[in-house]
XYZ file of C-alpha atoms in Angstrom:
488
model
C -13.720 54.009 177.988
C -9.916 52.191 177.589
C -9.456 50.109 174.636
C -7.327 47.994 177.099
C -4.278 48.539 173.993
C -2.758 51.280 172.730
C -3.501 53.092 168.654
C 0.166 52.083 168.109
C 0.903 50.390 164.935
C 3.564 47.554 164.690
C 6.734 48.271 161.939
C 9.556 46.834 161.751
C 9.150 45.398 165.590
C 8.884 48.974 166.596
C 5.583 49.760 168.206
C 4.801 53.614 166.658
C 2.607 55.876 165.906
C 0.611 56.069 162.379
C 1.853 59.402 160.841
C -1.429 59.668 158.665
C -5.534 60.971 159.208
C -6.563 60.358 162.325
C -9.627 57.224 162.379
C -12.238 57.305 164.922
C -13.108 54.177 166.647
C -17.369 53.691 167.392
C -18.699 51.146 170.215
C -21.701 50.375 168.235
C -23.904 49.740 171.273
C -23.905 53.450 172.320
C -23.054 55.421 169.242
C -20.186 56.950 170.829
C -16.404 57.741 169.685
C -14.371 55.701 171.900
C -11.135 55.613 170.616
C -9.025 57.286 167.888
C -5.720 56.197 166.411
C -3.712 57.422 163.620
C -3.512 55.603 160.280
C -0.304 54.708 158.850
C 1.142 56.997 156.156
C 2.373 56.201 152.608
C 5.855 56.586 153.761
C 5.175 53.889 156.846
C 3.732 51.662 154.691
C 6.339 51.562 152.340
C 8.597 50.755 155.500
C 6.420 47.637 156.587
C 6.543 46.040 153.642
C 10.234 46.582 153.146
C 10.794 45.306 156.636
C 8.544 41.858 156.056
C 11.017 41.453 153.199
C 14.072 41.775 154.761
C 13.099 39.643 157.584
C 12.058 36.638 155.253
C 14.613 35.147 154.577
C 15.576 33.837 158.415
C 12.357 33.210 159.252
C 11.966 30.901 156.587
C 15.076 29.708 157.027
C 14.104 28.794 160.705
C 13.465 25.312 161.888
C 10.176 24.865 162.041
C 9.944 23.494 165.419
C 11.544 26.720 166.533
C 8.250 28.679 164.376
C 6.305 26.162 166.266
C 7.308 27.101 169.560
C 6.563 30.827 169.025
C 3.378 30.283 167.674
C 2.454 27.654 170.627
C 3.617 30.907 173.210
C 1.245 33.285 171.359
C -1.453 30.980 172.058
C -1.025 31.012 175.335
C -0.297 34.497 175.689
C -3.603 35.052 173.950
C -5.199 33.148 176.620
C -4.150 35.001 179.321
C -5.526 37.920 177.866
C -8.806 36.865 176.882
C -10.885 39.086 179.154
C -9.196 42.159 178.530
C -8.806 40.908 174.879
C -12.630 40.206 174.746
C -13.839 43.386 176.365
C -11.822 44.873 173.729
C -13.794 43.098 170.594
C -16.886 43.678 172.242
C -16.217 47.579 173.017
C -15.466 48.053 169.040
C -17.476 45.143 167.272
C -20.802 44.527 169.405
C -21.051 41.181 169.908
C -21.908 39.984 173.672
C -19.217 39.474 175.891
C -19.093 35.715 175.994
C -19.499 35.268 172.711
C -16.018 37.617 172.368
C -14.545 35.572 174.978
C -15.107 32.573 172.400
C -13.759 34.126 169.610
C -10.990 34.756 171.228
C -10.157 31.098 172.691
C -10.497 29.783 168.941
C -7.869 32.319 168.336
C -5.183 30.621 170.610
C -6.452 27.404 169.312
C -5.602 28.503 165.875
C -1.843 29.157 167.056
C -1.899 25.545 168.592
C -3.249 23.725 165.694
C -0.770 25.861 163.218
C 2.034 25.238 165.765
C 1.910 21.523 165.373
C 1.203 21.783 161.826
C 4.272 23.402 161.350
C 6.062 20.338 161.609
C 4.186 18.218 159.511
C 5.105 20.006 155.952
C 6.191 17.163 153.894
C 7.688 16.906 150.246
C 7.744 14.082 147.809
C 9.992 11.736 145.945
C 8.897 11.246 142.295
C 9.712 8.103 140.568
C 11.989 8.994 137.108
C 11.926 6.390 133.895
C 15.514 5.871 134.491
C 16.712 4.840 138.170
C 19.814 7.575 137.710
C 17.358 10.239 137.942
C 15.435 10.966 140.999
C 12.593 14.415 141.507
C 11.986 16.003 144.816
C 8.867 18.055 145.299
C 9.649 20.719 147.943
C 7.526 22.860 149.420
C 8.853 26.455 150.015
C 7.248 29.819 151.784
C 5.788 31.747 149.350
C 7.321 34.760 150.682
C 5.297 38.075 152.128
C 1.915 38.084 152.565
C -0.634 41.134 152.665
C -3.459 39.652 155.181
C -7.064 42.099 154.957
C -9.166 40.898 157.258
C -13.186 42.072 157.845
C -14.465 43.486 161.299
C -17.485 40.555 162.101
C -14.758 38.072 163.526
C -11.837 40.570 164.070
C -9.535 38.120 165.561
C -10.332 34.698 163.987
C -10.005 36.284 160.485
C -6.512 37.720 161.516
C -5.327 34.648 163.077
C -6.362 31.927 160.607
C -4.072 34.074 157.782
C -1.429 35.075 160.620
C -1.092 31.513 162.213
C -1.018 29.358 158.864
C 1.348 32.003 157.242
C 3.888 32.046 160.191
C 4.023 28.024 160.387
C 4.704 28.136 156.434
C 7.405 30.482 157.036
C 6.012 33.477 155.567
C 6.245 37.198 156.871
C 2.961 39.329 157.254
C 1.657 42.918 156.744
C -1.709 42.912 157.990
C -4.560 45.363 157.739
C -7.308 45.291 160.404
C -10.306 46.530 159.885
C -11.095 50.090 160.418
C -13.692 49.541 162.534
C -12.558 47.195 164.746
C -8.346 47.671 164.597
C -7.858 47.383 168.453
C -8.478 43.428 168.409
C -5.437 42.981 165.697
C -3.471 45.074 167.772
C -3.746 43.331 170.461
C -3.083 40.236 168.906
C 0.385 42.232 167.527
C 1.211 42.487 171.459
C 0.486 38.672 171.703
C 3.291 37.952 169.356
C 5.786 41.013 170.223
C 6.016 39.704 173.752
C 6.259 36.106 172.361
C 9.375 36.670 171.093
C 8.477 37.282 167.773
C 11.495 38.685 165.206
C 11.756 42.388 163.845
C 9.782 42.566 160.827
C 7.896 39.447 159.975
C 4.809 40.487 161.668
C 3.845 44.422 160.740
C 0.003 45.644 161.784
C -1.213 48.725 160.407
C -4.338 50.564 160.932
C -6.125 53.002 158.185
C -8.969 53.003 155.762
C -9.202 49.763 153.536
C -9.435 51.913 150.205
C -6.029 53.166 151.037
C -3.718 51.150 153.044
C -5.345 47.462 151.592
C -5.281 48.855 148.062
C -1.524 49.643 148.672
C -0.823 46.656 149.790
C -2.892 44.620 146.578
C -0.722 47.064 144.385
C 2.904 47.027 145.793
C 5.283 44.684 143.847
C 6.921 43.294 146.868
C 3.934 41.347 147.889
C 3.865 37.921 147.208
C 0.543 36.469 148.131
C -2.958 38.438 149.454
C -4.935 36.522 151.733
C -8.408 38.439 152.508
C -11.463 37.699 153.681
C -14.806 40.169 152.731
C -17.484 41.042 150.301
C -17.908 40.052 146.589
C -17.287 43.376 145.627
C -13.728 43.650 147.143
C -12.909 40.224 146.469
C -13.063 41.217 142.280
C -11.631 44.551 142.628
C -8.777 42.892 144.225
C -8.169 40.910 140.989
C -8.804 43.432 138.760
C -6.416 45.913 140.654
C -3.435 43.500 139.968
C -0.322 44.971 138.334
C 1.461 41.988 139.101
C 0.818 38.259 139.326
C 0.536 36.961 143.119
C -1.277 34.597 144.581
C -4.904 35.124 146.240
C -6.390 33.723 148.652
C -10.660 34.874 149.089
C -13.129 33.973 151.006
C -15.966 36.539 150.095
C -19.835 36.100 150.789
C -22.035 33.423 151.479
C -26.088 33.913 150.626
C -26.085 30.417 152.592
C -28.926 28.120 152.278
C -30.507 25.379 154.714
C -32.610 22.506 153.311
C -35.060 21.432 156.042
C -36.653 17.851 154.840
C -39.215 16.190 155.207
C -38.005 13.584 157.603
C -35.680 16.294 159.533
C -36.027 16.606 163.416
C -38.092 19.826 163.471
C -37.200 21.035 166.644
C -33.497 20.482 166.193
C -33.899 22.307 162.466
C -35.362 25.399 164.186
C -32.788 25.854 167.237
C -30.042 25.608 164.162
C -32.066 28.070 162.157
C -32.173 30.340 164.809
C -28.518 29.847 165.822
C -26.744 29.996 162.887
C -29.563 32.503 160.826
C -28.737 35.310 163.757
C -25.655 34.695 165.314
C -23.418 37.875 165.640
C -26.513 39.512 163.814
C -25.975 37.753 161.084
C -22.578 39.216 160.249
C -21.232 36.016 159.645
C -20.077 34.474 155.668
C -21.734 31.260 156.875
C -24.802 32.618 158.116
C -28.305 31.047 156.758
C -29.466 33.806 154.748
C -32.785 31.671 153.016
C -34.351 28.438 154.276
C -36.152 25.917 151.538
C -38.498 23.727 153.709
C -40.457 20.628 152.967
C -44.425 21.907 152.280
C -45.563 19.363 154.683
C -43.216 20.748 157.301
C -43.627 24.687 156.506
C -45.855 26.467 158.475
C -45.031 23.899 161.488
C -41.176 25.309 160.758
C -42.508 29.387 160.534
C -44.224 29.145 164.027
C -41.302 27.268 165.552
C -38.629 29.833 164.084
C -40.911 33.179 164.659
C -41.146 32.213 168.047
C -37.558 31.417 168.345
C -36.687 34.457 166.930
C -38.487 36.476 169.128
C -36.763 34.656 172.814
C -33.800 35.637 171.444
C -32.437 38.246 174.074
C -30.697 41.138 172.358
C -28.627 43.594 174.650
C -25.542 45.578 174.821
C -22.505 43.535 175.327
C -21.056 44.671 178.396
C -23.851 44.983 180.060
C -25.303 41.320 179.268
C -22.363 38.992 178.648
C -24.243 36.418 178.227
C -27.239 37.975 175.862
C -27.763 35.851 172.360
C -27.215 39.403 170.247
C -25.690 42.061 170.352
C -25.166 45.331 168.525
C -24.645 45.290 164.920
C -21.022 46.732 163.879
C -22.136 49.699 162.587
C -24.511 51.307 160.130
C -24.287 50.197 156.887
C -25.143 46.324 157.606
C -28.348 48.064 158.853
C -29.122 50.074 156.318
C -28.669 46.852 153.903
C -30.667 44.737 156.057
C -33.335 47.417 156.531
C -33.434 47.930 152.280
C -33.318 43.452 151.806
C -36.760 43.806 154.329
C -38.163 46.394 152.576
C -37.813 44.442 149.625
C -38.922 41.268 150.265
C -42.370 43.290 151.641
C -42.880 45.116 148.626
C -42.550 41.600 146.896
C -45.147 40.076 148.282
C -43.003 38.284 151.708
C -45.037 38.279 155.293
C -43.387 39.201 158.046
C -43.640 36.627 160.967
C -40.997 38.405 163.353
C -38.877 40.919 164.398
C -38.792 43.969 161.515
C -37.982 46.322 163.689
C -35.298 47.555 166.143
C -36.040 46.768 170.113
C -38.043 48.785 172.282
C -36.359 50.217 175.079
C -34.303 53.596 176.048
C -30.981 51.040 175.672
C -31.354 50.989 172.163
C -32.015 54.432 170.823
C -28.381 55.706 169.735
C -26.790 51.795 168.921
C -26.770 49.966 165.315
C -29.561 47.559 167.220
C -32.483 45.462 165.045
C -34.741 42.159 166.166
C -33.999 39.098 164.488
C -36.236 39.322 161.325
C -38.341 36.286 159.510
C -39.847 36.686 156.217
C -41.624 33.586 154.557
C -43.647 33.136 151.471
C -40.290 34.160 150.078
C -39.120 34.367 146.122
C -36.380 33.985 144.045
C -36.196 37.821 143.193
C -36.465 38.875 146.223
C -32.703 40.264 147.681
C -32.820 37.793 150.852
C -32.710 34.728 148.795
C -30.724 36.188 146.198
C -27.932 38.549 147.945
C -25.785 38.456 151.155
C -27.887 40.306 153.937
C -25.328 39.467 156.216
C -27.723 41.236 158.826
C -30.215 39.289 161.109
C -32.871 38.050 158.663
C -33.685 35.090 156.507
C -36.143 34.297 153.857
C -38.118 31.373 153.866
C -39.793 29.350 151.128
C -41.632 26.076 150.667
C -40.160 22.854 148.401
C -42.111 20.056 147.251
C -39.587 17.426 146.115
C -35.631 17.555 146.874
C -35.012 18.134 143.016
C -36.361 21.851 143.459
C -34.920 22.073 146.966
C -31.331 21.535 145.229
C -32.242 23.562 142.500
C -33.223 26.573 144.579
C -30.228 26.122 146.991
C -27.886 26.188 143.781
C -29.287 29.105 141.802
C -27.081 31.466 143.767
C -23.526 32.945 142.679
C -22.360 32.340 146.345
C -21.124 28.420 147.425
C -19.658 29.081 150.490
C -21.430 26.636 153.067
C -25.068 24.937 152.983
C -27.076 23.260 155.429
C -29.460 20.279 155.826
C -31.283 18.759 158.301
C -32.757 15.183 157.418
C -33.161 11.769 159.054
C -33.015 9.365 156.420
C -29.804 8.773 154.888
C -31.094 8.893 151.444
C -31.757 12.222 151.715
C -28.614 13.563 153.303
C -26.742 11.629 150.505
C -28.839 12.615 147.468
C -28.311 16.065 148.938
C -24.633 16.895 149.678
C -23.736 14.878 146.511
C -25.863 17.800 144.436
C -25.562 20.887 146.701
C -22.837 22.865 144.986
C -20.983 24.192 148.306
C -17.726 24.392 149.658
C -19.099 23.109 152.879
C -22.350 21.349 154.163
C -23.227 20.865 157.425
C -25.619 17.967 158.324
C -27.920 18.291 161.371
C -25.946 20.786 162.933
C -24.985 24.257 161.305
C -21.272 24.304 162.423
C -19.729 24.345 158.804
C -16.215 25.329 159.361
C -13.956 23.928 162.143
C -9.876 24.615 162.175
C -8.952 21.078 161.459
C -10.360 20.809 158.322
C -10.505 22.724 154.590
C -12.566 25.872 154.748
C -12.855 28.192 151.013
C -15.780 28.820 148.389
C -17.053 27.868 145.520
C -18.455 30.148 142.263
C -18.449 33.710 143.681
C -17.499 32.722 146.930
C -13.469 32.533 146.245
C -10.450 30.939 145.410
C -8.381 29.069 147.971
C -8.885 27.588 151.330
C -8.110 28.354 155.150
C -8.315 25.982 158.258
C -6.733 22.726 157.999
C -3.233 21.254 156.709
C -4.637 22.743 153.454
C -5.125 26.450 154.570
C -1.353 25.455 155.580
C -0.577 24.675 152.370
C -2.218 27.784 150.781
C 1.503 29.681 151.949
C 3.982 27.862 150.163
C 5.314 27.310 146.752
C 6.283 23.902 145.311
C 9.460 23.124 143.703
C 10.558 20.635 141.166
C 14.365 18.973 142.136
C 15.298 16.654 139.280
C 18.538 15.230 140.287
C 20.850 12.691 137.660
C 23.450 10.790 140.192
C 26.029 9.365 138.364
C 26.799 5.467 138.725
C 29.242 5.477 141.990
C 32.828 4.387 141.132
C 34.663 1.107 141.473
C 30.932 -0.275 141.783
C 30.031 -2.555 138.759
């Protein structure tokens, strides 16, 4: 089965081969080895990040109109190659074929938005307490950038670091995930055949404990942006030898607040959408629901049902199936061990809880969207990212405990309500402790606007003129002009 791009690497502008172990490359619908490339070597690596460096300086020196224009091509290269670009994601990541296609049309819209943004980077003049001085804040590129980016959205991750870094003037050295390192190689061929300078994009492909922990480490990176678990997102700052700047956007445990007054229909199709989606492999995914006791068991038997029309399927096959495979083993083994849990705890299991019936589903990473209500606090579903398809569910009886339950997390990535009086929605996204909520629809994150964490979540933002922002350094001009001459 072709990859539709070649296990090259990108150094230097050269397109090579990694000198290091060889990395096998699962479609996680079948079970079977469909590609291998080569990882990048110590030696290779070292040469990456010395070429980002040496090709910083023009690139931030460039206009930015002329950074503009190559990101505004690279869009619209990537749009051309959406099918083959999209049979690619879904070939090493799972996820039905339309849904790929998606992902990758938000990708070129990420190059258009961070094209015109580029444009738009503005300074500012500081009044002094004496007219002969005069301060200039300027905004400059922080310099190279180490981008690690997580396999459930294998080309939005890549291109909301890639396409707000480039616009800032910034040069890249970007990790892929190992599981799904074809996507950000094609995206690499997106911006080669742009036009895009030697050096100030470099993709390599390898194992994140080596070639992202080289990259956190080496003193000539500036700035990490990277996207994953809790777990990574400390070791990164505890692995610091140096002082750079971080950007993380690390897990989510997100809640949804269902009131009393909420459109019950509309709360379940949301549920369902955004509880299940990509199998739940998502940081914004609804991982516990808190529902008004007069609405509760009308909400299970809406959502169980739901849950179980959901048409699962391998990608290829069914582009337009709701689910596909998951990515590979481990999120089912964690979402197999957060069931198992919330059972022995006391849960009841209204759907799913098992993987699909069927000879199509005996060798993929394949499980049925999985409901447990009657849930608890202790229980892992309402406490810890599954980020596998199930959610808890639990009862409230005023919106003082619904707030209370939604907060007592260490995650405040997104949150979700769905209410009809205003009073409500108010009382709640004043108090829900979130970096975004989502009201009546469970779209939390679009590119025009700020997207980071809260708590445990991270530090920093992406999407938006401030995910912009997040690449540059400010500096302080404090000028004295001297009184011009022959002037009284």
């Amino acid at each position: 089965m072709t990859m539709g791009v070649s296990g090259e690497v990108l150094i230097g502008g050269k397109w090579v081969a990694g000198n290091g172990s060889p990395v096998a490359v699962e479609n996680p619908a079948t079970g079977e080895i469909v590609a291998e490339l080569n990882a990048v070597s110590k030696e290779q690596l070292e040469v990456a990040v010395t070429a980002a460096r040496a090709a910083f300086p023009a690139w931030a020196a460039l206009p930015p109109v002329a950074r503009a224009a190559l990101l505004r091509r690279t869009g619209d290269l990537v749009m051309e190659r959406a099918a083959d670009m999209a049979r690619t994601m879904t070939i090493e990541q799972g996820k039905p074929l339309n849904e790929a296609h998606g992902e990758i049309e938000k990708l070129a819209q990420t190059f258009w938005f961070y094209a015109e943004e580029a444009v738009r980077v503005h300074g500012e003049i500081i009044p002094n307490d004496s007219i002969e001085f005069q301060s200039l804040v300027v905004r400059e590129p922080i310099g190279v950038v180490a981008a690690i980016s997580p396999w459930n959205y294998p080309a939005e991750l890549i291109g909301w670091k890639l396409a707000a870094g480039l616009a800032a003037g910034c040069t890249l050295v970007i990790k892929p995930p190992e599981l799904t390192p074809f996507t950000g190689l094609a995206i690499g061929r997106c911006l080669t055949d742009a036009g895009l300078p030697d050096g100030v994009v470099n993709i390599l492909a390898g194992k994140g404990r080596d070639i992202g922990q080289a990259l956190i480490e080496h003193p000539q990176i500036d700035k990490i942006a990277f996207t994953g678990s809790n777990a990574v997102g400390i070791k990164i700052q505890q692995s610091l030898s140096s002082i750079k700047r971080l950007s993380l956007e690390l897990g989510g445990n997100c809640p949804l607040v269902v009131t009393s007054s909420a459109d019950l229909d509309a709360a379940v199709k949301g549920a369902a959408r955004r509880s299940f989606r990509n199998m739940g492999q998502i940081c914004i995914a609804i991982n516990r629901i808190y529902v008004a006791r007069d609405l509760y068991e009308p909400f299970l038997e809406r959502l169980a049902a739901a849950a179980d029309k959901l048409v699962i399927a391998n990608g290829l096959d069914n582009p337009a199936a709701d689910l596909g495979a998951m990515a590979s083993a481990d999120p089912l083994t964690k979402t197999k061990d957060h069931l198992a849990d919330g059972l022995a705890r006391g849960a009841r299991l209204i759907a799913g809880g098992a993987a699909p019936e069927g000879d199509a589903f005996t060798r993929g990473h394949f499980f049925r969207p999985t409901v447990l209500a009657d849930c608890t606090p202790d229980m892992k579903v309402m406490s810890e990212e599954t980020f596998g398809p199930l959610v808890g569910v639990a009862p409230f009886d005023d919106l003082a405990e619904a707030v209370e339950l939604a907060n007592a997390s260490l995650h405040g990535l997104a949150a979700y309500v769905y209410a009809k009086h205003m009073d409500e929605m108010r009382y709640l996204t004043a108090r829900l402790d979130f970096g975004s909520v989502a009201v009546n629809n469970v779209d939390a994150g679009i590119i025009n606007a700020p997207y980071g964490g809260r708590k445990q979540s991270g530090v920093g933002y992406e999407h938006g003129r401030e995910g912009l922002l997040e690449y540059f350094n400010l500096k302080h001009v404090r000028i004295r002009y001297d009184h011009p001459e022959g002037i009284a």
